[in-house]
Short mmCIF file of C-alpha atoms in Angstrom, two decimals:
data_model
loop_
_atom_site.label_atom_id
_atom_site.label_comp_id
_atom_site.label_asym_id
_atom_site.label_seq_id
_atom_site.Cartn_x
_atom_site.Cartn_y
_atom_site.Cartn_z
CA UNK A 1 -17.16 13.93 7.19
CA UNK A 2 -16.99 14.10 10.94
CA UNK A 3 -16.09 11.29 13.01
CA UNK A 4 -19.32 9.25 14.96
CA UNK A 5 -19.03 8.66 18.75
CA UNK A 6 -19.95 5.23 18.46
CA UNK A 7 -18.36 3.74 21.45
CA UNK A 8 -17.72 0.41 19.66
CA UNK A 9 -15.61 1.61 17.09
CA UNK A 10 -12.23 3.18 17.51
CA UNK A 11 -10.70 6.93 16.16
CA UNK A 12 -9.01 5.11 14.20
CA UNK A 13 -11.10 2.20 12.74
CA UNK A 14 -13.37 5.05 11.91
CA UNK A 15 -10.93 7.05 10.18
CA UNK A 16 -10.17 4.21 8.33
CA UNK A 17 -13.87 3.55 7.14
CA UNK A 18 -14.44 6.88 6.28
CA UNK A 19 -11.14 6.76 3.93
CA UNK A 20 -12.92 3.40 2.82
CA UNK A 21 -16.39 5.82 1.87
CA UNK A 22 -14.34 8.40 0.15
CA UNK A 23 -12.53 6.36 -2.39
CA UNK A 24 -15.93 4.62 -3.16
CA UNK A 25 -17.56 8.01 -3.87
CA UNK A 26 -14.31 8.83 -5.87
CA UNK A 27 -14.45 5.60 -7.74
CA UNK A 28 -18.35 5.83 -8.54
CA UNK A 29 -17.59 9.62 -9.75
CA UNK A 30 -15.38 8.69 -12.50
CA UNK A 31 -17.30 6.57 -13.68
CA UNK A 32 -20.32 8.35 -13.86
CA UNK A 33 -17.80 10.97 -15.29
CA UNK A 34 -16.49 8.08 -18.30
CA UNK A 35 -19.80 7.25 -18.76
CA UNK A 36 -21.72 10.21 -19.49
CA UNK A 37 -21.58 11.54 -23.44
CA UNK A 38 -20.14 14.61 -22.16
CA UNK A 39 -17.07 13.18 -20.83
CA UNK A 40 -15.82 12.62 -24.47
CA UNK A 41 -15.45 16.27 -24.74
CA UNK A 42 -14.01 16.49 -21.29
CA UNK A 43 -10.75 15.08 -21.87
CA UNK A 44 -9.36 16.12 -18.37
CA UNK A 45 -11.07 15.32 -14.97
CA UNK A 46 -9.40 16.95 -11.73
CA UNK A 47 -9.67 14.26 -8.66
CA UNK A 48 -8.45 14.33 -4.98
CA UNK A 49 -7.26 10.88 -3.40
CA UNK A 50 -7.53 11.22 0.16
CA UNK A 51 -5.23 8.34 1.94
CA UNK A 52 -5.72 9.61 5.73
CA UNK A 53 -8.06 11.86 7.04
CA UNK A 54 -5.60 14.69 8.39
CA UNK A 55 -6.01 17.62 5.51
CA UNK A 56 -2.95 17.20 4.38
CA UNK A 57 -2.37 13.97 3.09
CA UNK A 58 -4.11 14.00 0.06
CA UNK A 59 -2.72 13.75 -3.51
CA UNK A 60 -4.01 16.15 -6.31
CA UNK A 61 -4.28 15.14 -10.04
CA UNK A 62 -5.33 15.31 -13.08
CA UNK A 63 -7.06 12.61 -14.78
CA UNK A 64 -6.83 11.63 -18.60
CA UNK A 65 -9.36 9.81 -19.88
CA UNK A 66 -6.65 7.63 -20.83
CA UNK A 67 -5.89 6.91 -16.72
CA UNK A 68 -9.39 5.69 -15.71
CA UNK A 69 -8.16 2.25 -15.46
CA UNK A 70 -4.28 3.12 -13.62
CA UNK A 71 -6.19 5.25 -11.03
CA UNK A 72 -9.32 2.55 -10.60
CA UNK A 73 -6.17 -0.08 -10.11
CA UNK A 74 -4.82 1.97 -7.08
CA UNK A 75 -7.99 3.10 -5.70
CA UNK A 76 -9.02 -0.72 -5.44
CA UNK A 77 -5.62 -1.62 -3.28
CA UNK A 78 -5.94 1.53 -1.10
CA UNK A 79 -9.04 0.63 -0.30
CA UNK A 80 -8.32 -2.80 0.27
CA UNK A 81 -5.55 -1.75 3.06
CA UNK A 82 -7.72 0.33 4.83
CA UNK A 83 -10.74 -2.04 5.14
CA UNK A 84 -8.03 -4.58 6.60
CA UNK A 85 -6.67 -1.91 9.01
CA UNK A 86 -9.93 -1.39 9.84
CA UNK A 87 -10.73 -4.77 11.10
CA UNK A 88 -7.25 -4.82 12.80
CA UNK A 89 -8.03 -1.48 15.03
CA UNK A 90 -11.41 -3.23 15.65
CA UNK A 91 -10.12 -6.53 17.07
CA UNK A 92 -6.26 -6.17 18.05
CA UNK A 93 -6.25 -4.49 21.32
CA UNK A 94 -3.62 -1.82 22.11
CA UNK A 95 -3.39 -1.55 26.01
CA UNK A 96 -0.10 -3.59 27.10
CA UNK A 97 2.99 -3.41 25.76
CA UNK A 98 2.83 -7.03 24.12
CA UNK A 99 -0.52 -6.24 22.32
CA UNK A 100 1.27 -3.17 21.13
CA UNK A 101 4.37 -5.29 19.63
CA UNK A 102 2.11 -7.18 18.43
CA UNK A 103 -0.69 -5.04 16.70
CA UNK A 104 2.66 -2.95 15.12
CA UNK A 105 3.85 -6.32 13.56
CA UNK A 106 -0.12 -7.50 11.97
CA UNK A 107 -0.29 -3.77 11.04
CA UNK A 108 3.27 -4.12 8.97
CA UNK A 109 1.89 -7.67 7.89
CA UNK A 110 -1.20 -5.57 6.78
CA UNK A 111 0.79 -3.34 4.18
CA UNK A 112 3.16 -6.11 3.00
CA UNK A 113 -0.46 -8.06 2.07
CA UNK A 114 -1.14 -5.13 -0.17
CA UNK A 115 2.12 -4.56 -2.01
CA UNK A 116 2.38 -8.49 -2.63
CA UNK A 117 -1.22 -8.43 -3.83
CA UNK A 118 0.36 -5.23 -6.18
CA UNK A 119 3.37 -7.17 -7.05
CA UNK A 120 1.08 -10.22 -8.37
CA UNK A 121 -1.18 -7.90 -10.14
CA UNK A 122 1.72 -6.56 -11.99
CA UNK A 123 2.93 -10.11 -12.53
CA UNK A 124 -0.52 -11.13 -14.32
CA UNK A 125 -0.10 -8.17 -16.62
CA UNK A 126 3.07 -9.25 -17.89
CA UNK A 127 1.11 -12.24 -18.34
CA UNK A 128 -1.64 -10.96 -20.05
CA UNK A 129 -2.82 -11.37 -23.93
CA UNK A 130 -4.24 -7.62 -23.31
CA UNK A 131 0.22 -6.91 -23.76
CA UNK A 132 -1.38 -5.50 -27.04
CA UNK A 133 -2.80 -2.08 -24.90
CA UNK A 134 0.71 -1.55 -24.23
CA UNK A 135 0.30 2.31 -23.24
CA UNK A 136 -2.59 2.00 -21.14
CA UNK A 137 -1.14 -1.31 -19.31
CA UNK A 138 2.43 0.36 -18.81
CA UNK A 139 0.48 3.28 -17.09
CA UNK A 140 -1.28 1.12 -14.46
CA UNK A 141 2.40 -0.53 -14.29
CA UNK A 142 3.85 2.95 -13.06
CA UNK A 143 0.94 4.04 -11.64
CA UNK A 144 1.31 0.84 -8.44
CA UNK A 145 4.93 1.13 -8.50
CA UNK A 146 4.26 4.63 -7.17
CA UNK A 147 1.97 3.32 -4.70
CA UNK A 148 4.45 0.81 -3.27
CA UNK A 149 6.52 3.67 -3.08
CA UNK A 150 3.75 5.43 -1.44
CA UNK A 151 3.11 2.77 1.06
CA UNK A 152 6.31 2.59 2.29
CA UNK A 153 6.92 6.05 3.14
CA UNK A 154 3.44 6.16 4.55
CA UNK A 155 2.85 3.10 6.83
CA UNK A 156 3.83 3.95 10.86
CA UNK A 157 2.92 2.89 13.86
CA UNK A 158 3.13 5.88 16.50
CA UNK A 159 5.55 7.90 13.83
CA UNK A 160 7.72 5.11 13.70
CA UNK A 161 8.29 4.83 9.41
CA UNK A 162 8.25 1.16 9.12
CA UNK A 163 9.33 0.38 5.74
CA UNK A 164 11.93 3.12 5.02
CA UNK A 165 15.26 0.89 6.41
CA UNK A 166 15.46 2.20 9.64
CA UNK A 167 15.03 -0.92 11.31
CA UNK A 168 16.85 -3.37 8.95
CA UNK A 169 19.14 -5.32 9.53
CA UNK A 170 22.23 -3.48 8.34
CA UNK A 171 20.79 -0.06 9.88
CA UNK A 172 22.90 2.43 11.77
CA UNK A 173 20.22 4.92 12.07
CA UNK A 174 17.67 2.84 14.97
CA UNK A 175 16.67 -0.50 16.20
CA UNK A 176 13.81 -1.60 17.89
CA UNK A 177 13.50 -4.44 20.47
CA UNK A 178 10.29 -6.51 21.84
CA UNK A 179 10.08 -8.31 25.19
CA UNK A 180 9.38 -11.96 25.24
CA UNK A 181 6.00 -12.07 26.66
CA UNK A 182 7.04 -15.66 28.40
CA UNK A 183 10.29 -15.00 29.88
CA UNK A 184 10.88 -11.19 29.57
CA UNK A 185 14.01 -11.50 27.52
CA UNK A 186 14.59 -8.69 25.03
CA UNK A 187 15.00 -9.07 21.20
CA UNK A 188 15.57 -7.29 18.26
CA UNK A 189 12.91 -7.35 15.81
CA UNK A 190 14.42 -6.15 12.19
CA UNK A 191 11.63 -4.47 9.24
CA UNK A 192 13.18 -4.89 5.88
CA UNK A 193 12.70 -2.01 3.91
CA UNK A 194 10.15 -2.09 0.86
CA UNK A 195 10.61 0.77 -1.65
CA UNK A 196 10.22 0.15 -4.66
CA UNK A 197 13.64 0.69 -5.33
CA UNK A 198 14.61 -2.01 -2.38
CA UNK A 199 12.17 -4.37 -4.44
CA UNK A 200 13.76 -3.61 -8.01
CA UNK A 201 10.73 -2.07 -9.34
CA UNK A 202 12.36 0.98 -10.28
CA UNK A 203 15.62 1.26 -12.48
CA UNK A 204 18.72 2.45 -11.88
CA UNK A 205 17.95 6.22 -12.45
CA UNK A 206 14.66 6.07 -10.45
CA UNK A 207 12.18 5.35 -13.12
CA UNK A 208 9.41 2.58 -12.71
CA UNK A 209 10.13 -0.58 -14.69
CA UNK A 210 8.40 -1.15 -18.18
CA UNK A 211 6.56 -3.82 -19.88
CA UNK A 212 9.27 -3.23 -23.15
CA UNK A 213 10.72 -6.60 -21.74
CA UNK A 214 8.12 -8.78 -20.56
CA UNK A 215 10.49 -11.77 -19.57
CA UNK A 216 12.72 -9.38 -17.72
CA UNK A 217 9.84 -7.74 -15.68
CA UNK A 218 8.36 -10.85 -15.18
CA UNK A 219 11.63 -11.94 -13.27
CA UNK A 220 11.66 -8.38 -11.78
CA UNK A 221 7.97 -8.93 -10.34
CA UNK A 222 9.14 -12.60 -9.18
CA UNK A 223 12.02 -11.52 -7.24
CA UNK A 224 9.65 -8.73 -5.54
CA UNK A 225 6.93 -11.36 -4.77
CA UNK A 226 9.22 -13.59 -3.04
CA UNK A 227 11.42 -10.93 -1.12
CA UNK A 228 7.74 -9.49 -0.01
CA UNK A 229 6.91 -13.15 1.13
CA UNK A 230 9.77 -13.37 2.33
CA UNK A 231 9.68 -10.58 5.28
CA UNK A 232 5.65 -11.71 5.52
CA UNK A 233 6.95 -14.93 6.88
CA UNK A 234 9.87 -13.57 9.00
CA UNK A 235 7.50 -11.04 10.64
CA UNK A 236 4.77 -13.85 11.13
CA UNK A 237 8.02 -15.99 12.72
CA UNK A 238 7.75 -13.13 15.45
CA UNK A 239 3.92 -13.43 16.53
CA UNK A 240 4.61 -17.36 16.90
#
């Protein structure tokens, strides 16, 4: 899909919607694929999820019948991030060096919106009376723990990995420091990192957390929302 020279929008606001148009297409082909009589003899389905427009970052898989509902779960949130970055490339400016501080802190804010909007979503399964589709819910459980994961290796601003620990607080590796727009002062700005491992959704030996305990991941996905809020507000703190 090539890029239009519409001098409104931005290279990258248009990236973004065409990312947006992909996973729609992808979403509306698997159902049309579930839906049709001859999908119950095609028990496998081979998709691409395109999450940037570059050829390279795509991810490859094959789809169960079994995974319609994981996948649809993570199409819906990438989606959802790249209509907001969208509107952020659209209306937050990028010229001085303050709206640059500040469009890399919204665009952090951005990506900590969708993994709290994850975390909650895993919160109402643990919730849910559906506890009885255990397979199919633990799945979609594993399936947006690795897109947490996938979001925090992925967002940048200008190459700069925000989410990976290099900037937090007890880093050794880099720092990063603003100006003070009203008195020129510098100051350190930290970005917490938010793995999944950071946030506890993983165990010990790497592997997502289960529904096997419900109480236990139920305090897992608590702890996650609020550290998640947590940085939200700390990062908002900055911008005021």
């Amino acid at each position: 899909m090539k890029l239009s020279k519409n001098p409104i929008w931005t290279t990258d606001s248009q990236r973004e919607t065409i990312i947006q148009k992909q996973i729609h297409a992808l979403r509306k082909e698997i159902v049309d694929w579930v839906s049709r009589e001859s999908s119950l003899t095609e028990d496998k389905k081979e998709i691409i999820i395109r999450t940037n427009t570059s050829e390279n970052f795509f991810e490859y898989s094959v789809l169960n019948r079994r995974d319609v509902s994981a996948i649809d779960s993570r199409l819906k949130f990438i989606s959802l991030s790249s209509e907001r970055l969208e509107k952020l490339y659209e209306l937050q400016p990028t010229r001085t060096t303050f709206q640059k501080q500040t469009f890399l802190i919204r665009k952090a804010i951005v990506y900590l919106d969708t993994m709290l909007l994850i975390a909650q979503r895993m919160s109402s399964i643990a919730k849910s009376e559906a506890m009885r589709e255990f397979k199919d819910l633990q799945l979609e459980v594993a399936t947006l723990i690795d897109e947490v994961d996938r979001i925090a290796s992925f967002a940048e601003y200008n190459n700069i990995r925000l989410f990976e620990g290099h900037f937090a607080r007890n880093s050794r590796v880099a720092s990063m420091w603003f100006i003070n727009e009203t008195n020129g002062e510098l100051f350190r700005v930290y970005l917490g990192t938010m793995t999944a491992k950071s946030l506890g959704l993983t165990s010990s030996d790497g592997n997502p957390e289960t529904l096997s305990s419900p109480v236990l991941f139920q305090k897992k996905m608590d702890e996650a929302i609020n550290k998640i809020i947590e940085e939200r507000n700390r990062l908002q703190s900055v911008l005021n």
